[in-house]
Short mmCIF file of C-alpha atoms in Angstrom, two decimals:
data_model
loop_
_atom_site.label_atom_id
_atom_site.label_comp_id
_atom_site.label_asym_id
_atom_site.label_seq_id
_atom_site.Cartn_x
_atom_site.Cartn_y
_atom_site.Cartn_z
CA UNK A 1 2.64 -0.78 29.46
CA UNK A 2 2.27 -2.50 25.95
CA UNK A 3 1.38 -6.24 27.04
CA UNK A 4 2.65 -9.08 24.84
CA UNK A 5 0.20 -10.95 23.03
CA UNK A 6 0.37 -14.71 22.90
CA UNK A 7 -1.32 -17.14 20.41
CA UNK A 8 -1.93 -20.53 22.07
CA UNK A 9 -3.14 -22.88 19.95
CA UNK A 10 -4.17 -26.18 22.10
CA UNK A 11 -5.07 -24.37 24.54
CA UNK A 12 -8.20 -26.73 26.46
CA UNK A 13 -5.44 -29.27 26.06
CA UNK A 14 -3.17 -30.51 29.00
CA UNK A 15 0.14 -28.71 28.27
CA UNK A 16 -1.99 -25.71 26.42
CA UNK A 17 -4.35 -24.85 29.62
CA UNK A 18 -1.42 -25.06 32.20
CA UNK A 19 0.63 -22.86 30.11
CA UNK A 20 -2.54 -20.30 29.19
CA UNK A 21 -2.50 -20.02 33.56
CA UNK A 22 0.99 -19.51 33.81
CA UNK A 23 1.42 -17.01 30.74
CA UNK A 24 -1.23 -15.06 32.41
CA UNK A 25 -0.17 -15.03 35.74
CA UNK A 26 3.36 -13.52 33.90
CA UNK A 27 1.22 -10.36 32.37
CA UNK A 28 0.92 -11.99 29.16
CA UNK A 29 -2.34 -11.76 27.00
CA UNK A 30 -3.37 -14.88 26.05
CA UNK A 31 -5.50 -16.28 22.95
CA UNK A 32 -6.47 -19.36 22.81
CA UNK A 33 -7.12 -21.84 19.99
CA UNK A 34 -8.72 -24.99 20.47
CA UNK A 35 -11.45 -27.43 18.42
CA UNK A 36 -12.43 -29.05 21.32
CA UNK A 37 -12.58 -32.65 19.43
CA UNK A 38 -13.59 -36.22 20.96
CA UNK A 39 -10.40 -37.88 20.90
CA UNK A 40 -10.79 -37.87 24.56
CA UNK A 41 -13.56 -36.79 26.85
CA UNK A 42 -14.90 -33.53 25.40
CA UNK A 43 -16.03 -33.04 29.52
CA UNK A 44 -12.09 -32.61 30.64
CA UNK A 45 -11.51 -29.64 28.10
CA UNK A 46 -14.57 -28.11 29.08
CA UNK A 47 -13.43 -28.28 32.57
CA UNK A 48 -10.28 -26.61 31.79
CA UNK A 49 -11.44 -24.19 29.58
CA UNK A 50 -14.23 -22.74 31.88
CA UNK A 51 -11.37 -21.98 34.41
CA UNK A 52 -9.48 -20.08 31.64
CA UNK A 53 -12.40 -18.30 30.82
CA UNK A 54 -12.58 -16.77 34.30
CA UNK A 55 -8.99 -15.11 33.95
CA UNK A 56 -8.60 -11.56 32.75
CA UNK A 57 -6.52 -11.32 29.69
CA UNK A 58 -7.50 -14.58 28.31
CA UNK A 59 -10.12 -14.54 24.89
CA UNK A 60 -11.01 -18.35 23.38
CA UNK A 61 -11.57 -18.72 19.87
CA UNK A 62 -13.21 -22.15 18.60
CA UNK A 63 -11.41 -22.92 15.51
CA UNK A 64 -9.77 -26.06 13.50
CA UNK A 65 -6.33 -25.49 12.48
CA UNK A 66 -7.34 -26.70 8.98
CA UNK A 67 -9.64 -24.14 8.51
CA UNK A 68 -7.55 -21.62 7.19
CA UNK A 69 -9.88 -18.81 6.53
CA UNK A 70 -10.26 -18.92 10.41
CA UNK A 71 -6.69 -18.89 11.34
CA UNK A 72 -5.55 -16.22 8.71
CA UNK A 73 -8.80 -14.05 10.32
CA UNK A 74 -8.00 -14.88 13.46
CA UNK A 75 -3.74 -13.75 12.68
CA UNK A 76 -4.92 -10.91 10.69
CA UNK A 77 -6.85 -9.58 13.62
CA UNK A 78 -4.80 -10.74 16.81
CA UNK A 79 -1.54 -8.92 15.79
CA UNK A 80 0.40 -11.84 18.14
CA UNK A 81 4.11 -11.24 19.51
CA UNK A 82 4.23 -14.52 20.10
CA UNK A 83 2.64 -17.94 19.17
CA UNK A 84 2.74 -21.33 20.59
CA UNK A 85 1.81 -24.17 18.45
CA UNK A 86 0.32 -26.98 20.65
CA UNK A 87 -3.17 -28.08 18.46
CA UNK A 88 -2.08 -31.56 17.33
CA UNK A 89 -3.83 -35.00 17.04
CA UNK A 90 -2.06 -36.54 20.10
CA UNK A 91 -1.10 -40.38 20.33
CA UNK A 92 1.35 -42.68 18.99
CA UNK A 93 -1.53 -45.46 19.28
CA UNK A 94 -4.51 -43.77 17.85
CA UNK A 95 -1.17 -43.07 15.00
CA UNK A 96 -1.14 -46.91 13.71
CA UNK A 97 -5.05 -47.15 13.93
CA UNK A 98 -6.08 -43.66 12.44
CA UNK A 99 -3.71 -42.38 10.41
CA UNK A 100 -5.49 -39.91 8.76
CA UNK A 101 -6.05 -37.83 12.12
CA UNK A 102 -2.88 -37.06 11.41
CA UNK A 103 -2.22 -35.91 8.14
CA UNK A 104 -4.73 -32.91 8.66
CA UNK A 105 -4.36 -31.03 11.90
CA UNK A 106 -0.44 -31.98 12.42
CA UNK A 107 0.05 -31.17 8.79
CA UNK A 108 -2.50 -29.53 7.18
CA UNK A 109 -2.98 -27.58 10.39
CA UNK A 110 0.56 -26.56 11.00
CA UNK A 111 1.27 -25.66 7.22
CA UNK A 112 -1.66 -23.05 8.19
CA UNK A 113 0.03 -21.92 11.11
CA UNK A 114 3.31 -21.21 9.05
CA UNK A 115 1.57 -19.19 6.41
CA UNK A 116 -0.36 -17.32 8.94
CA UNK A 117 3.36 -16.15 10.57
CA UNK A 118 4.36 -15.73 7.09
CA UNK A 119 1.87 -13.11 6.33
CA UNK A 120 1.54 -11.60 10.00
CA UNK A 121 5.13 -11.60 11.02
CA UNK A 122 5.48 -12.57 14.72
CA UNK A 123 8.45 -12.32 17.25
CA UNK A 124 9.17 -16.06 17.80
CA UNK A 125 7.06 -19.20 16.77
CA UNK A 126 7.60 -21.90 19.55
CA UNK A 127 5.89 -25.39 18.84
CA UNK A 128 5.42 -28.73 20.13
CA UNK A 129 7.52 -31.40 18.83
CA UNK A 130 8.07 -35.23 20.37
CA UNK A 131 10.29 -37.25 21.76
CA UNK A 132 8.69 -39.91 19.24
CA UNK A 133 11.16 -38.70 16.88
CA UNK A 134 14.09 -40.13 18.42
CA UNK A 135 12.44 -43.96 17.41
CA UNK A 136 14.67 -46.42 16.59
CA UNK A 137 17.76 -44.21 18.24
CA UNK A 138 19.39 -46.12 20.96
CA UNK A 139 22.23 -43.54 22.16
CA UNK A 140 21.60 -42.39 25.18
CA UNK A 141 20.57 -39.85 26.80
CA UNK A 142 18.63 -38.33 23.53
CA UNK A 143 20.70 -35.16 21.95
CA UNK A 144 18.77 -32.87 19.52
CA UNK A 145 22.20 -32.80 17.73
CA UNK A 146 22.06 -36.45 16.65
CA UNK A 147 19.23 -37.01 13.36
CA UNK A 148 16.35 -38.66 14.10
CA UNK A 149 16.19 -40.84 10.81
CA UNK A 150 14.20 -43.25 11.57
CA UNK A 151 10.59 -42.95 13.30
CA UNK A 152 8.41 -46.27 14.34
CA UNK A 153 4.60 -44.84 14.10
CA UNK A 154 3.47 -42.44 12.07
CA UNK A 155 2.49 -39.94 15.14
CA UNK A 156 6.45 -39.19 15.02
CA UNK A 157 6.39 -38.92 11.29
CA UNK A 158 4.20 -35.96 11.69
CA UNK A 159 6.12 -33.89 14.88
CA UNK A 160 9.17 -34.54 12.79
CA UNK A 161 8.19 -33.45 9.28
CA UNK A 162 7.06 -30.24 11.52
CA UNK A 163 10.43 -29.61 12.39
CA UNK A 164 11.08 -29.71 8.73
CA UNK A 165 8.42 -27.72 7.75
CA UNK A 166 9.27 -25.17 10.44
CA UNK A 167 13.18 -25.29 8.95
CA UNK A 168 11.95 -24.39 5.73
CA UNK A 169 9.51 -21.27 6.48
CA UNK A 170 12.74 -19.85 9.09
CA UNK A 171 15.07 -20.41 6.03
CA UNK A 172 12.40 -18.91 3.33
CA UNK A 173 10.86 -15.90 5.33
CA UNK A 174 13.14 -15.51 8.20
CA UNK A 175 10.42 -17.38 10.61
CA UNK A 176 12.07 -17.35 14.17
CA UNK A 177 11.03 -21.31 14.75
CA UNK A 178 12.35 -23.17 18.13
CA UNK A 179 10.35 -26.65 18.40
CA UNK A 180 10.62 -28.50 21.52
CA UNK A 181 10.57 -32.22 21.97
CA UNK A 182 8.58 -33.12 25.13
CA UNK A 183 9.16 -36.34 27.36
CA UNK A 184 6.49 -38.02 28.66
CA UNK A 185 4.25 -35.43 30.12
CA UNK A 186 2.19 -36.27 32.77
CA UNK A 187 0.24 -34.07 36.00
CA UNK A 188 -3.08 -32.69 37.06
CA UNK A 189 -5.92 -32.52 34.25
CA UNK A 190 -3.73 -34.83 32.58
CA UNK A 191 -4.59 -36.91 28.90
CA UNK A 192 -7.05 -39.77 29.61
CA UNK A 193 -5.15 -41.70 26.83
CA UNK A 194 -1.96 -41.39 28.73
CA UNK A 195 -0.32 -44.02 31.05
CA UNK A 196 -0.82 -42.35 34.52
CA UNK A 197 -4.57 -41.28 33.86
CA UNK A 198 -5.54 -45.35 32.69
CA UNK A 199 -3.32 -47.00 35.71
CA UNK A 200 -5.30 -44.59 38.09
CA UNK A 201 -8.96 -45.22 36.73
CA UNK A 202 -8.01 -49.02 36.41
CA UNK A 203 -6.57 -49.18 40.16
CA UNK A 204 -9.24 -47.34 41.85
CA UNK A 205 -12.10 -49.31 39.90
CA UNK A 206 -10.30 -52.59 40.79
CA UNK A 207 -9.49 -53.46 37.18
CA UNK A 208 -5.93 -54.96 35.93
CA UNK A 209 -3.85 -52.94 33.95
CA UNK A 210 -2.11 -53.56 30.78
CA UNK A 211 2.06 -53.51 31.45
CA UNK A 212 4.04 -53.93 28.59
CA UNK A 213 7.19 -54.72 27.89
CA UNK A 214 6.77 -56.46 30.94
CA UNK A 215 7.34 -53.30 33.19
CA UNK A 216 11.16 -53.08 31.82
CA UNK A 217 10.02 -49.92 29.38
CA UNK A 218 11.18 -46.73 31.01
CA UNK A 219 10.07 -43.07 30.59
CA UNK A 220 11.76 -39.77 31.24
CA UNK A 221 8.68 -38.89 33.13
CA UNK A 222 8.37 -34.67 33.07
CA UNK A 223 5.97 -33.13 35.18
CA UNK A 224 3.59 -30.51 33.52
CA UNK A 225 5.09 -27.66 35.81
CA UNK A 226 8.64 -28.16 34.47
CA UNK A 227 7.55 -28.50 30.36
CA UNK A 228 5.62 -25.13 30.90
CA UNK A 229 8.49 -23.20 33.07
CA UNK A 230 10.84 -24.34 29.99
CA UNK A 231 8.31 -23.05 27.08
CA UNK A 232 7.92 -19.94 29.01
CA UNK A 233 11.52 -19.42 29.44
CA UNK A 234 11.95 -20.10 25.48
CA UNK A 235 9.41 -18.05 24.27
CA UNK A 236 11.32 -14.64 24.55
CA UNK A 237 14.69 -16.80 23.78
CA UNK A 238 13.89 -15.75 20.21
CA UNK A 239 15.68 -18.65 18.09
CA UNK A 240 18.76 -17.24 16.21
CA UNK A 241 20.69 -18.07 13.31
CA UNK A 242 24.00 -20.00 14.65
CA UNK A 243 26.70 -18.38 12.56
CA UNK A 244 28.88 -21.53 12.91
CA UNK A 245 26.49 -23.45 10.59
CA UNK A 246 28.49 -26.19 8.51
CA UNK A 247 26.36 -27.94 5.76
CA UNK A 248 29.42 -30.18 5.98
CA UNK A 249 28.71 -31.21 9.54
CA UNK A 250 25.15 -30.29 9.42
CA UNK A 251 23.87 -29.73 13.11
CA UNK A 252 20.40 -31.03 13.45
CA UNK A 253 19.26 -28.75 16.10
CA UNK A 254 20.48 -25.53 14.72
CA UNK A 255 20.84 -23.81 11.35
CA UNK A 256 21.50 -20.79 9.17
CA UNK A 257 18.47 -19.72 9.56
CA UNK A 258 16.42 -19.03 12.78
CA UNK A 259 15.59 -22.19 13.78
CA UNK A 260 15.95 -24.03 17.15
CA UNK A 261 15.27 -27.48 18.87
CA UNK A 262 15.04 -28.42 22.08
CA UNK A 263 14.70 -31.41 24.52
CA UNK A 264 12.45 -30.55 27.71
CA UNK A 265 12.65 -34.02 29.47
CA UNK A 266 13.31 -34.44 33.37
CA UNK A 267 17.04 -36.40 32.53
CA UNK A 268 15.84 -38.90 34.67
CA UNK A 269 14.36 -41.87 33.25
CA UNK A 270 12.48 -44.24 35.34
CA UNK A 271 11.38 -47.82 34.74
CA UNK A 272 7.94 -48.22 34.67
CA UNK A 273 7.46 -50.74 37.56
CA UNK A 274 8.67 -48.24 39.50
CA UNK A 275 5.99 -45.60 38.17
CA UNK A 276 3.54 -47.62 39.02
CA UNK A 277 5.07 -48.52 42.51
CA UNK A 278 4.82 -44.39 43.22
CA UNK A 279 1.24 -44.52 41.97
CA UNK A 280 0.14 -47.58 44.38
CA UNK A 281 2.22 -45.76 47.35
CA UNK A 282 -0.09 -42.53 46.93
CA UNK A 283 -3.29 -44.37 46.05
CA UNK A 284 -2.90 -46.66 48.90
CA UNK A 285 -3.87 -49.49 46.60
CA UNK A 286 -1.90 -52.55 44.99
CA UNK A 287 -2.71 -52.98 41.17
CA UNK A 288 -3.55 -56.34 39.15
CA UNK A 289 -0.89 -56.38 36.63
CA UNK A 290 -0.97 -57.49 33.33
CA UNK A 291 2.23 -58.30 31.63
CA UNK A 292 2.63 -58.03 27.80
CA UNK A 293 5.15 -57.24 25.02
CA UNK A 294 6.58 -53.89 23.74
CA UNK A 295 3.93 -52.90 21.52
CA UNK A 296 4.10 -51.46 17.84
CA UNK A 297 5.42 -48.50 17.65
CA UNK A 298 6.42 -48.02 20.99
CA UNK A 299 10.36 -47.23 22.45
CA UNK A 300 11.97 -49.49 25.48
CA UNK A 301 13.47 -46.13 26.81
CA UNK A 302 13.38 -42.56 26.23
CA UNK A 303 16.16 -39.77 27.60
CA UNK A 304 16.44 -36.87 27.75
CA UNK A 305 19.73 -34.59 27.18
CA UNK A 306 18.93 -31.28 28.03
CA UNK A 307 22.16 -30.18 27.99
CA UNK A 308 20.79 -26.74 25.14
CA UNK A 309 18.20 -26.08 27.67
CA UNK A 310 19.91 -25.38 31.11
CA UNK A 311 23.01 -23.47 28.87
CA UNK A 312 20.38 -21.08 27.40
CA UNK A 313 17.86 -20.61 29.68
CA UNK A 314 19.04 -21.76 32.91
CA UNK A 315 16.68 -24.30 33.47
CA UNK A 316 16.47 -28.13 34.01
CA UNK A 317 13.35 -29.68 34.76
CA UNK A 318 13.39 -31.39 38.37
CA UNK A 319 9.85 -32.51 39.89
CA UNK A 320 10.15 -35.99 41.02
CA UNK A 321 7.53 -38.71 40.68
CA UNK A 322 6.67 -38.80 44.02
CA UNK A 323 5.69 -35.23 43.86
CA UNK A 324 4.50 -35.31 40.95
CA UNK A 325 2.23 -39.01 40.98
CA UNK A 326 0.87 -37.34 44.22
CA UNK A 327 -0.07 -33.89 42.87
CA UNK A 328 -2.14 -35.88 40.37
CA UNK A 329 -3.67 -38.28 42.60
CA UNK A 330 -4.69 -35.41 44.77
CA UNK A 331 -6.32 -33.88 41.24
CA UNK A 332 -8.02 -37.18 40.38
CA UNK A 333 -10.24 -37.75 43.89
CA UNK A 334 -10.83 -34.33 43.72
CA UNK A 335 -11.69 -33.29 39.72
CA UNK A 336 -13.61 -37.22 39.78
CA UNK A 337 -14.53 -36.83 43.71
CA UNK A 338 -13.76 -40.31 44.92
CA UNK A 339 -13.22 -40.58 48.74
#
């Protein structure tokens, strides 16, 4: 049997080690890319990695996406079926107060990416996009056939000029490119910098936590299981060309060329009172609230239509945030072994 060979680039991040697991679980051979930076603590990747490390079929290759010696070595000699972009400076905060982060590894380091595809021709190039993009959009739920025009932090900026980029290199070298715009990911080994992680620390420590938009703000919360079972799904859904292409009409989420986008969202928002009413319920603790303002940068709502997703790949994401709250709680005592 001639197993498929996956790039993974991202992959001691959240989505990136969940999805390593479950790719090679499926018989897939997995390589994984990651730099292993301090935006968050360098001790959670670790953790995740050394469990990779102990599955068959899995190799790890320390390497920045900028450095582009390393990633055109590292193409030249992996001979990938398949690659899955998730290496990005995360962080629609960190966005407003570093925006340099971005301009190199969700630019610089893409751009690589795309040139390495372009000179070792792979099956299908699947990568991480945001629901950041939609900014300033207020129709709801979110379509991937309506533009996305008008970003509020620069973190968007960059997942959407990938999208461009991505267009381009399908339309100039016949790149199959499908991005996919993620909603509010949360679960086990979860992003310190991320809601769910800070409420949980803050709670259990006794601390208040910050609430803003005075708990009205509300998230289509997606559970790490669901965004993985829908990149799996997608990744031999090689994007096509859609032959009904008007530049007339222009359809934002398809194209002449072979080039996809997709929502993977639960289509389920959920106010974020009520997300932090789950998380008290399975912590067994009430939390000191501290209500503020929508901050810079930030969306009231996000929704997800996923409408493209369940038609071509029969799937629509469906953990709740009971389940999934608790399945992180559960990983929290445990990975930080409080009683």
């Amino acid at each position: 049997m001639n197993t498929q060979r996956v790039l993974v680039t991202g992959a001691a991040g959240f989505i990136g080690f969940h999805l390593t697991q479950r790719l090679i679980a499926a018989g897939y051979e997995v390589a994984g890319l990651d730099n292993l930076n301090d935006y968050y603590e360098v001790t959670l990747k670790e953790a995740r990695l050394a469990i990779l490390k102990q599955l068959a079929g899995f190799s790890f290759h320390k390497i920045n996406l900028e450095d582009k010696p390393a990633i055109d070595s590292l193409f030249n000699s992996g001979k990938f079926d398949y690659v899955v972009n998730l290496a990005a400076q995360a962080g629609v905060r960190y966005s407003i107060q570093n925006p340099y982060a971005y301009l190199d590894s969700n630019l610089t380091g893409f751009l690589n990416v795309l040139e390495a595809c372009r000179n070792n021709p792979v099956k299908h190039l699947v990568y991480a996009s945001s629901s950041s993009v939609y900014g300033a959009n207020r129709k709801m739920p979110f379509s991937v056939h309506d533009n996305v025009d008008h970003p509020l932090a620069l973190y968007a900026v960059s997942k959407k000029t990938n999208e461009l980029m991505a267009h381009a290199y399908s339309n100039l070298y016949n790149i199959p490119a499908t991005g996919l715009r993620f909603f509010t990911v949360y679960g086990p080994y979860g992003r310190p910098d991320m809601a769910l992680f800070i409420f949980t620390k803050a709670i259990l420590e006794g601390r208040a936590i910050d609430v803003f938009n005075n708990g009205k703000m509300q998230r289509d919360f997606t559970y790490v299981d669901d965004i993985v079972e829908g990149i799996v799904r997608l990744i031999p859904h090689v994007a096509k060309k859609n032959p009904s292409w008007n530049g007339e009409h222009p359809d934002p989420a398809t194209s002449f060329a072979p080039y996809k986008i997709y929502n993977i969202g639960n289509n389920n928002p959920v106010e974020l009172l009520r997300f932090i009413e789950v998380l008290e319920e399975k912590l067994g603790k009430k939390a000191v609230k501290n209500f503020l303002p929508l901050q810079d940068g930030d969306v009231p709502a996000t929704f997800a239509n996923i409408d493209d997703l369940m038609q071509d790949v029969g799937f629509k994401p469906a953990t709740t945030i009971e389940t999934g709250i608790g399945n992180f709680v559960n990983w929290y005592k445990n990975y930080y072994k409080i009683k």
